PDB file of C-alpha atoms in Angstrom:
ATOM      1  CA  MET V   1      69.736  66.397  75.131  1.00  0.00           C
ATOM      2  CA  GLY V   2      66.054  65.844  75.815  1.00  0.00           C
ATOM      3  CA  TYR V   3      64.091  64.957  78.921  1.00  0.00           C
ATOM      4  CA  TYR V   4      61.338  62.348  78.877  1.00  0.00           C
ATOM      5  CA  LEU V   5      58.570  61.417  81.243  1.00  0.00           C
ATOM      6  CA  GLN V   6      57.818  57.756  81.854  1.00  0.00           C
ATOM      7  CA  VAL V   7      54.675  56.860  83.738  1.00  0.00           C
ATOM      8  CA  LEU V   8      54.369  53.436  85.327  1.00  0.00           C
ATOM      9  CA  LYS V   9      51.528  51.182  84.243  1.00  0.00           C
ATOM     10  CA  ASP V  10      49.120  49.816  86.853  1.00  0.00           C
ATOM     11  CA  ASP V  11      51.176  46.605  87.059  1.00  0.00           C
ATOM     12  CA  GLY V  12      54.349  48.606  87.833  1.00  0.00           C
ATOM     13  CA  SER V  13      56.046  48.087  84.456  1.00  0.00           C
ATOM     14  CA  PHE V  14      57.315  50.850  82.177  1.00  0.00           C
ATOM     15  CA  PRO V  15      55.440  51.546  78.924  1.00  0.00           C
ATOM     16  CA  SER V  16      57.369  51.508  75.679  1.00  0.00           C
ATOM     17  CA  THR V  17      56.453  55.133  74.902  1.00  0.00           C
ATOM     18  CA  HIS V  18      58.109  58.226  76.334  1.00  0.00           C
ATOM     19  CA  LEU V  19      56.547  61.661  76.637  1.00  0.00           C
ATOM     20  CA  PRO V  20      59.005  64.481  75.803  1.00  0.00           C
ATOM     21  CA  ILE V  21      59.411  67.258  78.387  1.00  0.00           C
ATOM     22  CA  HIS V  22      60.771  70.640  77.429  1.00  0.00           C
ATOM     23  CA  PRO V  23      63.715  71.744  79.665  1.00  0.00           C
ATOM     24  CA  SER V  24      61.883  74.942  80.668  1.00  0.00           C
ATOM     25  CA  THR V  25      58.995  72.826  82.023  1.00  0.00           C
ATOM     26  CA  LEU V  26      61.435  70.815  84.139  1.00  0.00           C
ATOM     27  CA  ASN V  27      63.008  74.038  85.452  1.00  0.00           C
ATOM     28  CA  ASN V  28      59.556  75.428  86.294  1.00  0.00           C
ATOM     29  CA  ILE V  29      58.746  72.280  88.294  1.00  0.00           C
ATOM     30  CA  GLN V  30      62.041  72.538  90.210  1.00  0.00           C
ATOM     31  CA  HIS V  31      61.608  76.272  90.923  1.00  0.00           C
ATOM     32  CA  THR V  32      58.003  75.753  92.057  1.00  0.00           C
ATOM     33  CA  ALA V  33      59.022  72.978  94.479  1.00  0.00           C
ATOM     34  CA  LYS V  34      61.880  75.076  95.907  1.00  0.00           C
ATOM     35  CA  GLY V  35      59.579  78.096  96.231  1.00  0.00           C
ATOM     36  CA  GLU V  36      56.966  76.074  98.111  1.00  0.00           C
ATOM     37  CA  ILE V  37      59.601  74.771 100.526  1.00  0.00           C
ATOM     38  CA  MET V  38      60.910  78.294 101.117  1.00  0.00           C
ATOM     39  CA  ASP V  39      57.348  79.588 101.697  1.00  0.00           C
ATOM     40  CA  LEU V  40      56.721  76.764 104.182  1.00  0.00           C
ATOM     41  CA  GLN V  41      59.979  77.486 106.002  1.00  0.00           C
ATOM     42  CA  ARG V  42      59.150  81.211 106.237  1.00  0.00           C
ATOM     43  CA  TRP V  43      55.662  80.403 107.534  1.00  0.00           C
ATOM     44  CA  PHE V  44      57.052  78.071 110.233  1.00  0.00           C
ATOM     45  CA  LEU V  45      59.653  80.655 111.265  1.00  0.00           C
ATOM     46  CA  ARG V  46      56.976  83.350 111.593  1.00  0.00           C
ATOM     47  CA  LEU V  47      54.746  81.011 113.598  1.00  0.00           C
ATOM     48  CA  MET V  48      57.596  80.092 115.942  1.00  0.00           C
ATOM     49  CA  MET V  49      58.538  83.751 116.461  1.00  0.00           C
ATOM     50  CA  ALA V  50      54.912  84.732 117.178  1.00  0.00           C
ATOM     51  CA  ILE V  51      54.498  81.957 119.741  1.00  0.00           C
ATOM     52  CA  LEU V  52      57.834  82.730 121.366  1.00  0.00           C
ATOM     53  CA  LEU V  53      57.099  86.466 121.610  1.00  0.00           C
ATOM     54  CA  THR V  54      53.633  85.800 123.026  1.00  0.00           C
ATOM     55  CA  SER V  55      55.120  83.510 125.664  1.00  0.00           C
ATOM     56  CA  ILE V  56      57.862  85.944 126.626  1.00  0.00           C
ATOM     57  CA  LEU V  57      55.534  88.925 126.883  1.00  0.00           C
ATOM     58  CA  ALA V  58      52.763  87.072 128.736  1.00  0.00           C
ATOM     59  CA  PRO V  59      53.037  87.432 132.538  1.00  0.00           C
ATOM     60  CA  ALA V  60      52.963  84.401 134.804  1.00  0.00           C
ATOM     61  CA  VAL V  61      49.324  83.574 135.507  1.00  0.00           C
ATOM     62  CA  GLU V  62      49.374  82.758 139.209  1.00  0.00           C
ATOM     63  CA  ALA V  63      51.524  83.683 142.169  1.00  0.00           C
ATOM     64  CA  GLY V  64      54.421  81.283 142.542  1.00  0.00           C
ATOM     65  CA  THR V  65      54.704  80.563 138.829  1.00  0.00           C
ATOM     66  CA  ARG V  66      57.344  82.128 136.620  1.00  0.00           C
ATOM     67  CA  ASN V  67      58.770  81.901 133.141  1.00  0.00           C
ATOM     68  CA  ARG V  68      61.976  79.873 132.876  1.00  0.00           C
ATOM     69  CA  LEU V  69      64.723  79.114 130.382  1.00  0.00           C
ATOM     70  CA  GLY V  70      66.501  75.811 130.070  1.00  0.00           C
ATOM     71  CA  VAL V  71      69.095  73.775 128.226  1.00  0.00           C
ATOM     72  CA  ARG V  72      68.853  70.123 127.301  1.00  0.00           C
ATOM     73  CA  THR V  73      70.795  67.285 125.778  1.00  0.00           C
ATOM     74  CA  GLY V  74      70.061  63.663 125.054  1.00  0.00           C
ATOM     75  CA  TYR V  75      69.837  60.993 122.396  1.00  0.00           C
ATOM     76  CA  TYR V  76      67.637  60.406 119.326  1.00  0.00           C
ATOM     77  CA  PHE V  77      67.491  56.617 119.077  1.00  0.00           C
ATOM     78  CA  ASP V  78      66.243  56.299 115.474  1.00  0.00           C
ATOM     79  CA  ALA V  79      68.810  58.778 114.131  1.00  0.00           C
ATOM     80  CA  GLY V  80      71.410  57.273 116.461  1.00  0.00           C
ATOM     81  CA  ASP V  81      72.813  60.649 117.473  1.00  0.00           C
ATOM     82  CA  VAL V  82      73.131  63.084 120.367  1.00  0.00           C
ATOM     83  CA  PHE V  83      71.222  66.375 120.474  1.00  0.00           C
ATOM     84  CA  ILE V  84      71.593  69.719 122.229  1.00  0.00           C
ATOM     85  CA  GLY V  85      68.857  72.270 122.627  1.00  0.00           C
ATOM     86  CA  GLY V  86      67.194  75.094 124.445  1.00  0.00           C
ATOM     87  CA  GLU V  87      63.729  75.715 125.829  1.00  0.00           C
ATOM     88  CA  TYR V  88      61.402  78.292 127.260  1.00  0.00           C
ATOM     89  CA  VAL V  89      58.774  77.387 129.878  1.00  0.00           C
ATOM     90  CA  SER V  90      55.773  79.667 130.329  1.00  0.00           C
ATOM     91  CA  PRO V  91      53.078  78.677 132.861  1.00  0.00           C
ATOM     92  CA  PHE V  92      49.408  78.973 131.929  1.00  0.00           C
ATOM     93  CA  ASN V  93      48.446  78.021 135.490  1.00  0.00           C
ATOM     94  CA  ARG V  94      49.870  75.887 138.329  1.00  0.00           C
ATOM     95  CA  ARG V  95      49.493  72.636 136.378  1.00  0.00           C
ATOM     96  CA  LEU V  96      49.847  73.550 132.692  1.00  0.00           C
ATOM     97  CA  ASP V  97      53.006  74.924 131.040  1.00  0.00           C
ATOM     98  CA  PHE V  98      53.718  75.958 127.461  1.00  0.00           C
ATOM     99  CA  ASN V  99      57.188  74.684 126.484  1.00  0.00           C
ATOM    100  CA  PRO V 100      58.474  75.759 123.047  1.00  0.00           C
ATOM    101  CA  ASN V 101      61.923  74.321 122.382  1.00  0.00           C
ATOM    102  CA  ILE V 102      64.477  73.666 119.679  1.00  0.00           C
ATOM    103  CA  GLU V 103      66.792  70.662 119.362  1.00  0.00           C
ATOM    104  CA  PHE V 104      69.856  70.314 117.138  1.00  0.00           C
ATOM    105  CA  ILE V 105      70.590  66.655 116.368  1.00  0.00           C
ATOM    106  CA  LEU V 106      74.327  66.277 115.772  1.00  0.00           C
ATOM    107  CA  ILE V 107      74.405  64.040 112.691  1.00  0.00           C
ATOM    108  CA  ASP V 108      77.119  63.795 110.058  1.00  0.00           C
ATOM    109  CA  ASN V 109      76.706  65.420 106.633  1.00  0.00           C
ATOM    110  CA  ALA V 110      73.391  67.165 107.365  1.00  0.00           C
ATOM    111  CA  SER V 111      71.568  69.708 109.495  1.00  0.00           C
ATOM    112  CA  TYR V 112      68.785  68.084 111.529  1.00  0.00           C
ATOM    113  CA  ILE V 113      66.722  70.460 113.667  1.00  0.00           C
ATOM    114  CA  THR V 114      63.407  70.043 115.454  1.00  0.00           C
ATOM    115  CA  PHE V 115      61.140  72.930 116.437  1.00  0.00           C
ATOM    116  CA  ASN V 116      58.699  71.824 119.134  1.00  0.00           C
ATOM    117  CA  PHE V 117      55.600  73.540 120.489  1.00  0.00           C
ATOM    118  CA  ASP V 118      54.775  71.415 123.528  1.00  0.00           C
ATOM    119  CA  ALA V 119      52.499  71.709 126.538  1.00  0.00           C
ATOM    120  CA  GLN V 120      53.139  69.928 129.839  1.00  0.00           C
ATOM    121  CA  TYR V 121      50.541  68.950 132.429  1.00  0.00           C
ATOM    122  CA  GLN V 122      52.043  68.667 135.935  1.00  0.00           C
ATOM    123  CA  LEU V 123      50.714  65.531 137.623  1.00  0.00           C
ATOM    124  CA  PRO V 124      49.443  65.951 141.198  1.00  0.00           C
ATOM    125  CA  ASP V 125      52.059  64.610 143.626  1.00  0.00           C
ATOM    126  CA  ARG V 126      52.152  64.764 147.408  1.00  0.00           C
ATOM    127  CA  ASN V 127      55.869  63.987 147.370  1.00  0.00           C
ATOM    128  CA  ARG V 128      57.445  67.376 146.645  1.00  0.00           C
ATOM    129  CA  SER V 129      60.942  65.963 146.054  1.00  0.00           C
ATOM    130  CA  ASN V 130      60.080  65.729 142.367  1.00  0.00           C
ATOM    131  CA  ASP V 131      57.476  66.812 139.833  1.00  0.00           C
ATOM    132  CA  MET V 132      56.177  64.598 137.026  1.00  0.00           C
ATOM    133  CA  TRP V 133      54.413  65.643 133.855  1.00  0.00           C
ATOM    134  CA  LEU V 134      52.675  64.307 130.787  1.00  0.00           C
ATOM    135  CA  GLY V 135      52.648  66.366 127.662  1.00  0.00           C
ATOM    136  CA  GLY V 136      52.283  66.644 123.966  1.00  0.00           C
ATOM    137  CA  GLY V 137      52.566  69.026 121.109  1.00  0.00           C
ATOM    138  CA  LEU V 138      53.507  69.741 117.540  1.00  0.00           C
ATOM    139  CA  GLY V 139      56.984  68.981 116.236  1.00  0.00           C
ATOM    140  CA  ILE V 140      58.501  70.299 113.024  1.00  0.00           C
ATOM    141  CA  LEU V 141      61.454  68.219 111.837  1.00  0.00           C
ATOM    142  CA  TYR V 142      63.817  69.886 109.391  1.00  0.00           C
ATOM    143  CA  VAL V 143      66.635  68.013 107.606  1.00  0.00           C
ATOM    144  CA  ASN V 144      69.059  69.663 105.173  1.00  0.00           C
ATOM    145  CA  PRO V 145      71.695  67.295 103.713  1.00  0.00           C
ATOM    146  CA  GLU V 146      75.064  68.942 103.000  1.00  0.00           C
ATOM    147  CA  GLY V 147      75.883  69.513  99.352  1.00  0.00           C
ATOM    148  CA  ARG V 148      72.317  68.961  98.128  1.00  0.00           C
ATOM    149  CA  GLY V 149      69.211  71.104  97.969  1.00  0.00           C
ATOM    150  CA  ASP V 150      66.916  68.309  99.139  1.00  0.00           C
ATOM    151  CA  ASN V 151      65.535  69.948 102.284  1.00  0.00           C
ATOM    152  CA  GLU V 152      62.914  67.891 104.087  1.00  0.00           C
ATOM    153  CA  VAL V 153      60.274  69.318 106.410  1.00  0.00           C
ATOM    154  CA  ASP V 154      58.145  66.837 108.324  1.00  0.00           C
ATOM    155  CA  MET V 155      55.407  67.457 110.879  1.00  0.00           C
ATOM    156  CA  GLY V 156      54.993  65.218 113.894  1.00  0.00           C
ATOM    157  CA  ILE V 157      53.103  64.794 117.131  1.00  0.00           C
ATOM    158  CA  ASN V 158      55.174  64.762 120.333  1.00  0.00           C
ATOM    159  CA  LEU V 159      54.145  62.630 123.330  1.00  0.00           C
ATOM    160  CA  LEU V 160      56.061  63.399 126.536  1.00  0.00           C
ATOM    161  CA  PHE V 161      56.703  62.056 130.016  1.00  0.00           C
ATOM    162  CA  GLY V 162      59.098  63.820 132.349  1.00  0.00           C
ATOM    163  CA  ILE V 163      60.278  64.086 135.912  1.00  0.00           C
ATOM    164  CA  SER V 164      62.043  67.057 137.501  1.00  0.00           C
ATOM    165  CA  PHE V 165      63.937  67.088 140.763  1.00  0.00           C
ATOM    166  CA  VAL V 166      63.389  69.857 143.301  1.00  0.00           C
ATOM    167  CA  THR V 167      66.657  71.373 144.554  1.00  0.00           C
ATOM    168  CA  GLN V 168      67.581  74.010 147.135  1.00  0.00           C
ATOM    169  CA  SER V 169      68.557  76.413 144.333  1.00  0.00           C
ATOM    170  CA  SER V 170      66.609  77.879 141.432  1.00  0.00           C
ATOM    171  CA  LEU V 171      68.164  75.251 139.116  1.00  0.00           C
ATOM    172  CA  THR V 172      65.874  72.338 138.287  1.00  0.00           C
ATOM    173  CA  PRO V 173      67.339  69.210 136.651  1.00  0.00           C
ATOM    174  CA  TYR V 174      64.963  66.884 134.806  1.00  0.00           C
ATOM    175  CA  LEU V 175      64.684  63.750 132.670  1.00  0.00           C
ATOM    176  CA  GLN V 176      62.233  63.487 129.792  1.00  0.00           C
ATOM    177  CA  THR V 177      61.202  60.836 127.296  1.00  0.00           C
ATOM    178  CA  LYS V 178      59.614  61.847 124.020  1.00  0.00           C
ATOM    179  CA  LEU V 179      57.968  59.854 121.267  1.00  0.00           C
ATOM    180  CA  VAL V 180      57.751  61.737 117.965  1.00  0.00           C
ATOM    181  CA  LEU V 181      55.010  60.313 115.723  1.00  0.00           C
ATOM    182  CA  SER V 182      55.825  61.292 112.129  1.00  0.00           C
ATOM    183  CA  ASP V 183      56.979  59.760 108.843  1.00  0.00           C
ATOM    184  CA  ASN V 184      60.237  58.989 110.694  1.00  0.00           C
ATOM    185  CA  THR V 185      59.088  58.060 114.197  1.00  0.00           C
ATOM    186  CA  GLU V 186      61.708  58.856 116.850  1.00  0.00           C
ATOM    187  CA  PHE V 187      62.187  57.912 120.493  1.00  0.00           C
ATOM    188  CA  VAL V 188      64.142  60.533 122.426  1.00  0.00           C
ATOM    189  CA  LEU V 189      65.666  60.443 125.903  1.00  0.00           C
ATOM    190  CA  GLY V 190      66.703  63.813 127.278  1.00  0.00           C
ATOM    191  CA  PHE V 191      68.276  65.431 130.315  1.00  0.00           C
ATOM    192  CA  GLY V 192      67.799  69.123 130.981  1.00  0.00           C
ATOM    193  CA  LEU V 193      68.412  71.947 133.389  1.00  0.00           C
ATOM    194  CA  ARG V 194      65.943  74.794 133.927  1.00  0.00           C
ATOM    195  CA  PHE V 195      66.922  78.064 135.597  1.00  0.00           C
TER     196      PHE V 195
END
């Protein structure tokens, strides 16, 4: 059994000739593509770990600011599914926070995970019953369909708006909207709890 390469003409039609491809060449192409994906995944994992460790080890910058953990859930409208996730909030100063987070979108027949490296700017507000923020950052969207090796890694830009509600305890509930600008643009509505 032989493999052939057909290249489309400029008008989109197939030519009548076929170029033979040796099976070892096809295997080399497949192994190279898988190797590049694995290298990219390792690079992203190392980057995420470095950022997370830097955030954890960095002290809070000003008095009254502290590092926080949180959990979140919500809905990805384009995917049409619920997500769960976790976050880490590390203040740079009183107004700017670094917020790396991970979200697991609960879709059927695939793993869909986003790794987000966001920053949030706290908007000035005289009403201390809530805090609002605008933010943005880098999102890495990873999809791995079950039963196939067709992993997809997509980069996106996150745009955020959120509001948190001040409580008498150290728990802080919040709502956040997120627009992910990528090959598959997503609108996300989330609810979270920071502690």
